Short mmCIF file of C-alpha atoms in Angstrom, two decimals:
data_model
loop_
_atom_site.label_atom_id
_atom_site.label_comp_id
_atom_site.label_asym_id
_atom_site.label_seq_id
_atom_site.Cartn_x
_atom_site.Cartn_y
_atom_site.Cartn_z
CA UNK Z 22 75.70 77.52 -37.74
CA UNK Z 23 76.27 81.59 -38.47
CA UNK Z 24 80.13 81.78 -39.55
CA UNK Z 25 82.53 83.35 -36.50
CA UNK Z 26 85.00 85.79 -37.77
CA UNK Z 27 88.51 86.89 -35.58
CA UNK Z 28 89.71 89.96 -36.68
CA UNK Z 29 93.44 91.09 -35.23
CA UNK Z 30 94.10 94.72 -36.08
CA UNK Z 31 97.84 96.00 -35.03
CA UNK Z 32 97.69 100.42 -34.27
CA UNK Z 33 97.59 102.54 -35.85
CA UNK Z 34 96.27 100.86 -39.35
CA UNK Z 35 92.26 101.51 -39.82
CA UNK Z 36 89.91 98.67 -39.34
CA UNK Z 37 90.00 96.13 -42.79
CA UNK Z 38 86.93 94.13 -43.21
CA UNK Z 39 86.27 91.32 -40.89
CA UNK Z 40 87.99 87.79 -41.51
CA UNK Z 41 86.48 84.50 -40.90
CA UNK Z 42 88.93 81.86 -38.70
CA UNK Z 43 85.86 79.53 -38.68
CA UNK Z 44 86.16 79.17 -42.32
CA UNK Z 45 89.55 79.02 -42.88
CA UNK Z 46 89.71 75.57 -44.37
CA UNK Z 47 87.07 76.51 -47.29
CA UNK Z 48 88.63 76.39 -51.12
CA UNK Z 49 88.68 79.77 -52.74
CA UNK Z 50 86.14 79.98 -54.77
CA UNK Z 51 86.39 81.39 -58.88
CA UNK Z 52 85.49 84.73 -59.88
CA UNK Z 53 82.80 85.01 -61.28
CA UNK Z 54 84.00 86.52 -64.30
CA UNK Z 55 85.37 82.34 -64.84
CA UNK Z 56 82.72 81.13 -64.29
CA UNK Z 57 80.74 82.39 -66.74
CA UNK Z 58 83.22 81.46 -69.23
CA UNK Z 59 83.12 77.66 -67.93
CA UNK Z 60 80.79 75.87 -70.22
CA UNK Z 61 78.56 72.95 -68.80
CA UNK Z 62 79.75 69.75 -70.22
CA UNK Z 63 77.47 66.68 -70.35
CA UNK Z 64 79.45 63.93 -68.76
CA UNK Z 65 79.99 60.60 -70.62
CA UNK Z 66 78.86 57.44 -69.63
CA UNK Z 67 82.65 56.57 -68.05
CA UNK Z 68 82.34 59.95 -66.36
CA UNK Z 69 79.63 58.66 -64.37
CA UNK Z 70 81.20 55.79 -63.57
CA UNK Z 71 83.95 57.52 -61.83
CA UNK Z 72 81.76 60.28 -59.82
CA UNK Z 73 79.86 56.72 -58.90
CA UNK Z 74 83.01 55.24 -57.72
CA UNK Z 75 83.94 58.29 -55.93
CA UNK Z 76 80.52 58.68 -54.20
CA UNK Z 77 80.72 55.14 -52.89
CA UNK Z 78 84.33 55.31 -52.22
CA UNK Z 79 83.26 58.54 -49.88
CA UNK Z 80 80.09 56.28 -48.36
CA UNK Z 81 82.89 53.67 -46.96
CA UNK Z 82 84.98 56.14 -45.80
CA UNK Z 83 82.26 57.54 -43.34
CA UNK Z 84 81.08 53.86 -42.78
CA UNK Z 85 84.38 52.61 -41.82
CA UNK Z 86 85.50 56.54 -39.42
CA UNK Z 87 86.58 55.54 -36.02
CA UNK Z 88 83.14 56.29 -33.69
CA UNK Z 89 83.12 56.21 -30.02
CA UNK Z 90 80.05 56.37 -27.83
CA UNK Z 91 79.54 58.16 -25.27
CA UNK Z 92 76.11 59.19 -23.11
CA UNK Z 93 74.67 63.16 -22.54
CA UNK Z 94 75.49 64.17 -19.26
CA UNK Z 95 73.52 67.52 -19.58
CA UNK Z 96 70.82 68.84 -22.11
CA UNK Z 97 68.83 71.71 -21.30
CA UNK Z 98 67.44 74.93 -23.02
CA UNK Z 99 69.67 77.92 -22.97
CA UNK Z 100 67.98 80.19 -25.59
CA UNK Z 101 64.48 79.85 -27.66
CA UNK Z 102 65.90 77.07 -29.95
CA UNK Z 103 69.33 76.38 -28.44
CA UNK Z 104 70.08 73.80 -26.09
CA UNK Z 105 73.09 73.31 -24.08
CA UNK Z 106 74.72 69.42 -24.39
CA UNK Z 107 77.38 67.92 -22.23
CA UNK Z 108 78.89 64.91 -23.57
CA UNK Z 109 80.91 62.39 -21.14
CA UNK Z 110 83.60 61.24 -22.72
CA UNK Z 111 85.64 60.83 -19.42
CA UNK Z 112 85.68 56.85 -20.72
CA UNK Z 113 87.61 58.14 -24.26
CA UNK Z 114 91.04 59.43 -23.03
CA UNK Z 115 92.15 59.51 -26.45
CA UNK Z 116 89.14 61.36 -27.68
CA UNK Z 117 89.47 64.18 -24.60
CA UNK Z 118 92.89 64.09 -25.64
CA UNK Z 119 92.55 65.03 -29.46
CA UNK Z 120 90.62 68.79 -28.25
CA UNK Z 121 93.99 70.50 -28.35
CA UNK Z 122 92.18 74.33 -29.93
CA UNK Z 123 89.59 76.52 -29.56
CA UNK Z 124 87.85 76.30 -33.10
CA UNK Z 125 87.81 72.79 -33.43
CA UNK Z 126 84.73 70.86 -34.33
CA UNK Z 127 83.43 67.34 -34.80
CA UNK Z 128 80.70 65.30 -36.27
CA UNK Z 129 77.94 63.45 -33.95
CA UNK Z 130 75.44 60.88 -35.21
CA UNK Z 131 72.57 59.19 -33.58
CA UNK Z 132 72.41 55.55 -33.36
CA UNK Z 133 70.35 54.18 -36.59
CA UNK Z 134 70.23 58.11 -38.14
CA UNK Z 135 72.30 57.66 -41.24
CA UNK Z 136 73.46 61.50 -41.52
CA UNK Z 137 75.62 63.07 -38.94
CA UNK Z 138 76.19 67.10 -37.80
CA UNK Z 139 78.88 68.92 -37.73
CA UNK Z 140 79.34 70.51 -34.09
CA UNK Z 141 81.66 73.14 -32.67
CA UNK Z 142 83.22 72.12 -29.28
CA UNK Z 143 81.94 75.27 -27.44
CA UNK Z 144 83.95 74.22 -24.46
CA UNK Z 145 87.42 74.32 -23.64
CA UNK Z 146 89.81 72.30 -24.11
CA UNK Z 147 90.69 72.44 -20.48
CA UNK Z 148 87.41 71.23 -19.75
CA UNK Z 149 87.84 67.62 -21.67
CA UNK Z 150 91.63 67.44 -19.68
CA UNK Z 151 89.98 67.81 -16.28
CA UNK Z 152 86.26 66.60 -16.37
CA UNK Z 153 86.39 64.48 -19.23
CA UNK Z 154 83.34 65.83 -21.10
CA UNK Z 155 82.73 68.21 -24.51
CA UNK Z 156 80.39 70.52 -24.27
CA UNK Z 157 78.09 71.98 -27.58
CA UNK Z 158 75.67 74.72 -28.45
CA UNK Z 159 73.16 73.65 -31.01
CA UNK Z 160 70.18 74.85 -32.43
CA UNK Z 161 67.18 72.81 -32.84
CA UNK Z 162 66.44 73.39 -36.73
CA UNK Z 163 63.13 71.11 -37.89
CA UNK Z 164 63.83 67.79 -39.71
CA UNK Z 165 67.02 67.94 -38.77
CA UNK Z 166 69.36 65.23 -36.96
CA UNK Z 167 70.43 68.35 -34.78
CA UNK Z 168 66.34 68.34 -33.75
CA UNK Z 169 66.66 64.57 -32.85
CA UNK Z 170 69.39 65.65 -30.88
CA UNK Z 171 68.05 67.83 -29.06
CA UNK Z 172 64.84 66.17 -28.15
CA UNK Z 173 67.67 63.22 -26.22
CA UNK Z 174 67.44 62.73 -22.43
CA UNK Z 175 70.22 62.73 -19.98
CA UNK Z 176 72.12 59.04 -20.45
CA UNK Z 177 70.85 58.62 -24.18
CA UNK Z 178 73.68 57.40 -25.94
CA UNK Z 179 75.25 59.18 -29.42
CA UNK Z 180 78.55 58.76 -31.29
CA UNK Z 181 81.40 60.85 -31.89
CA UNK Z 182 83.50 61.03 -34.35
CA UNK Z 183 87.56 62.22 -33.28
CA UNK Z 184 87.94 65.89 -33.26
CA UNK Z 185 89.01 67.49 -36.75
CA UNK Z 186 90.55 70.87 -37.63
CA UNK Z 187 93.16 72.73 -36.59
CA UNK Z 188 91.30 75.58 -34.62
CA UNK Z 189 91.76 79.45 -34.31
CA UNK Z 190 95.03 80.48 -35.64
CA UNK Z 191 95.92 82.21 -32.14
CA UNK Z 192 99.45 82.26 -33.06
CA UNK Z 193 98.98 84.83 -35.40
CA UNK Z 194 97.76 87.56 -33.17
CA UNK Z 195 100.58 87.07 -30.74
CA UNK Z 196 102.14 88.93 -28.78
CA UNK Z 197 99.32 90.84 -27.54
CA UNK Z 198 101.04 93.77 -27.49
CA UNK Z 199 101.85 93.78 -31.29
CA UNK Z 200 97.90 93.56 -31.75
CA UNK Z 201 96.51 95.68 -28.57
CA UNK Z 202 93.21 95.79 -30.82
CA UNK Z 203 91.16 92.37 -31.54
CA UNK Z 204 87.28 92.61 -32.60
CA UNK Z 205 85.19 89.37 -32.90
CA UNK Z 206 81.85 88.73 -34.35
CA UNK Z 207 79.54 85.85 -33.78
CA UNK Z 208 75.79 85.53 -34.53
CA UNK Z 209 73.17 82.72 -33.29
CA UNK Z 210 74.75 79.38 -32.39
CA UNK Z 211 78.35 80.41 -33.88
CA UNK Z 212 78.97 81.75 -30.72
CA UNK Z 213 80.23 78.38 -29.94
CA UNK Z 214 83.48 77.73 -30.70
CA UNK Z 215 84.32 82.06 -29.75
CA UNK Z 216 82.95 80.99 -25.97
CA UNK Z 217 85.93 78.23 -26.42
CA UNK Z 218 88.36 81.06 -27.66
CA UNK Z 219 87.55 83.25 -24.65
CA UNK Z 220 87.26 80.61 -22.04
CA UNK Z 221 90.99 79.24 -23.72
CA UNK Z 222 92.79 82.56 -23.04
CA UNK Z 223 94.43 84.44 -25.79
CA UNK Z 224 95.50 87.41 -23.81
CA UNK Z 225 92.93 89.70 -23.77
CA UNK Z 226 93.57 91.01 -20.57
CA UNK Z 227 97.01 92.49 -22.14
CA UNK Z 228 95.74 93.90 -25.04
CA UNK Z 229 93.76 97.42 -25.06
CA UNK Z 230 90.75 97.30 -26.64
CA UNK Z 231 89.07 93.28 -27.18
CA UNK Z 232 85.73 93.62 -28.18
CA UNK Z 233 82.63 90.69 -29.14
CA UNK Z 234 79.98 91.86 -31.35
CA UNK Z 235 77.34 88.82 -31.04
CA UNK Z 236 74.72 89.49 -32.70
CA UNK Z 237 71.00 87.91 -32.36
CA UNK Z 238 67.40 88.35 -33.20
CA UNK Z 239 66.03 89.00 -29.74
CA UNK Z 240 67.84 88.68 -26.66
CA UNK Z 241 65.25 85.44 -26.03
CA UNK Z 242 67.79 83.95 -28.77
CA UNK Z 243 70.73 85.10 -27.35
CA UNK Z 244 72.65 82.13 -25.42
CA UNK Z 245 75.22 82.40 -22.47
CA UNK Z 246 74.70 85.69 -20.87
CA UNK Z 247 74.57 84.12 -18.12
CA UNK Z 248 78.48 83.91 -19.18
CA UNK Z 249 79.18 87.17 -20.26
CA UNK Z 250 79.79 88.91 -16.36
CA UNK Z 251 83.23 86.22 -16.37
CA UNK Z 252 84.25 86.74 -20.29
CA UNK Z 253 84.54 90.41 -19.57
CA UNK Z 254 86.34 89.83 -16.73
CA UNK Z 255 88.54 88.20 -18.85
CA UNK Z 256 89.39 91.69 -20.40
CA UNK Z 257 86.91 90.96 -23.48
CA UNK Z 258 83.78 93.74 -23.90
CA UNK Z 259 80.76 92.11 -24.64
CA UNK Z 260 78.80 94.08 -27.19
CA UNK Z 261 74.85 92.47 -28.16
CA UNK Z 262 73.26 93.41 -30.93
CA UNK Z 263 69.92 92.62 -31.75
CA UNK Z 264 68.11 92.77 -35.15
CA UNK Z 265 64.69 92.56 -33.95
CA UNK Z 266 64.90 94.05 -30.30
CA UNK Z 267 61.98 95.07 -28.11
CA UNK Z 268 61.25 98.97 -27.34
CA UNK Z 269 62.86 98.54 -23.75
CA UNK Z 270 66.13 97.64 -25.39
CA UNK Z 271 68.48 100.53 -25.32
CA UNK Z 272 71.79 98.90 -26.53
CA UNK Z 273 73.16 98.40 -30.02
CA UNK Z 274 70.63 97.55 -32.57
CA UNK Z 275 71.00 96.42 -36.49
CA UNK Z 276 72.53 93.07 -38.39
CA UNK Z 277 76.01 91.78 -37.48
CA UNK Z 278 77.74 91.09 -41.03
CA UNK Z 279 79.99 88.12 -41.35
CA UNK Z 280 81.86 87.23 -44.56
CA UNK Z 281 83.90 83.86 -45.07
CA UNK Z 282 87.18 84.81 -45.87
CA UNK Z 283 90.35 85.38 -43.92
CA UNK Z 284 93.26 88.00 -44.02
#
């Protein structure tokens, strides 16, 4: 999944580069200027040992996660190679419960399929308090378990694991009239958990000038327009750019750049 970067910008300071909320959580990494002064070191016997103990120590911990099941409710195409999923989890009141942010994500696994994925909740989190169900953007990628996924039927059974991170940091661009400017940027399926920003509220309609860049290959792999009449509504401009567009298209056309760090 392409990162998802939320960029507040308070008037009149020029536009800094773009900042990425999705990967807030990552460790900085070391200049490189380190690294190449970090020498490999061959690791003793006892050394081994204790990455062993470590990997197997890690192996319980995902054996022994809390997992609840729950059955698709909806699964149908919405791009070339994304599907829509609706997940009922109407019978987990404590999983519903636990989507509290936009930007939160979780991990799904399919009954005897040893790895799981990691999934962005692209719906609300209004949407698991009144229907009881978590709703997901994912693209079919080939030997994947998001392709076994994807290839379910309605009523197929999967397993959830409780939702984890601690979302878009919304606070930080409030009020709305201390940061009248906000541009996003989303490419491919990372326009998941922004659809749960938008749909969530953060103002936009108070703030002068909200604009998504989403970027995509075609607009055949371009996923909710169907959505984007009620997001600008919302007070949020939709802006698509393709990288690969036909000779009809007379909108914006190039890469959308995302980087994974945020300021």
């Amino acid at each position: 999944m392409s990162s998802n970067l939320l960029l507040p910008l308070p008037l009149p300071l020029p536009v800094p580069s773009p900042a990425a909320i999705h990967e807030q959580l990552s460790s900085p990494l070391f200049p490189m200027s380190i690294l190449r002064r970090l020498a490999p070191r061959r690791l003793t016997s006892p050394h081994r040992r204790r990455l062993s103990s470590f990997a197997a120590a890690a192996a319980v911990r995902q054996d022994t996660a809390a997992w609840t099941q729950a059955p698709l409710a909806e699964i149908e195409p919405v791009a070339e190679s994304l599907f829509h999923i609706s997940i009922d989890v109407s019978d987990s009141l404590d999983l519903a419960a636990s989507h509290t942010l936009p930007g939160q994500y979780l991990q799904l696994r399919i009954p005897e399929v040893e790895k799981p994925s990691f999934l962005a909740i692209a719906s609300p989190p209004s949407l698991a308090a009144s229907r009881g169900a978590f709703e997901f953007l994912v693209k079919s990628v080939a030997g994947s378990t998001a392709e076994l996924l994807c290839a379910l039927k309605r009523g197929d059974v999967v397993e959830l694991s409780q939702v984890m991170g601690k979302g878009f940091a919304i606070d930080q661009i409030d009020p709305p009239e201390k940061y009248p400017t906000l541009l996003i940027f989303a490419t491919g399926s990372g326009i998941s958990p922004i659809r749960s920003l938008i749909e969530s509220g953060f103002g936009a309609n108070h703030r002068s000038d909200v604009r998504l860049y989403y970027g995509a290959r075609n607009l055949k792999r371009m996923a909710y327009q169907d959505r984007f009449k009620d997001w600008e509504s919302s007070g949020v401009t939709i802006v698509p750019v393709l990288s690969q567009p036909e000779n009809s298209w007379s909108g914006e056309a190039g890469y959308v750049q995302v980087s994974c760090c945020f300021c």
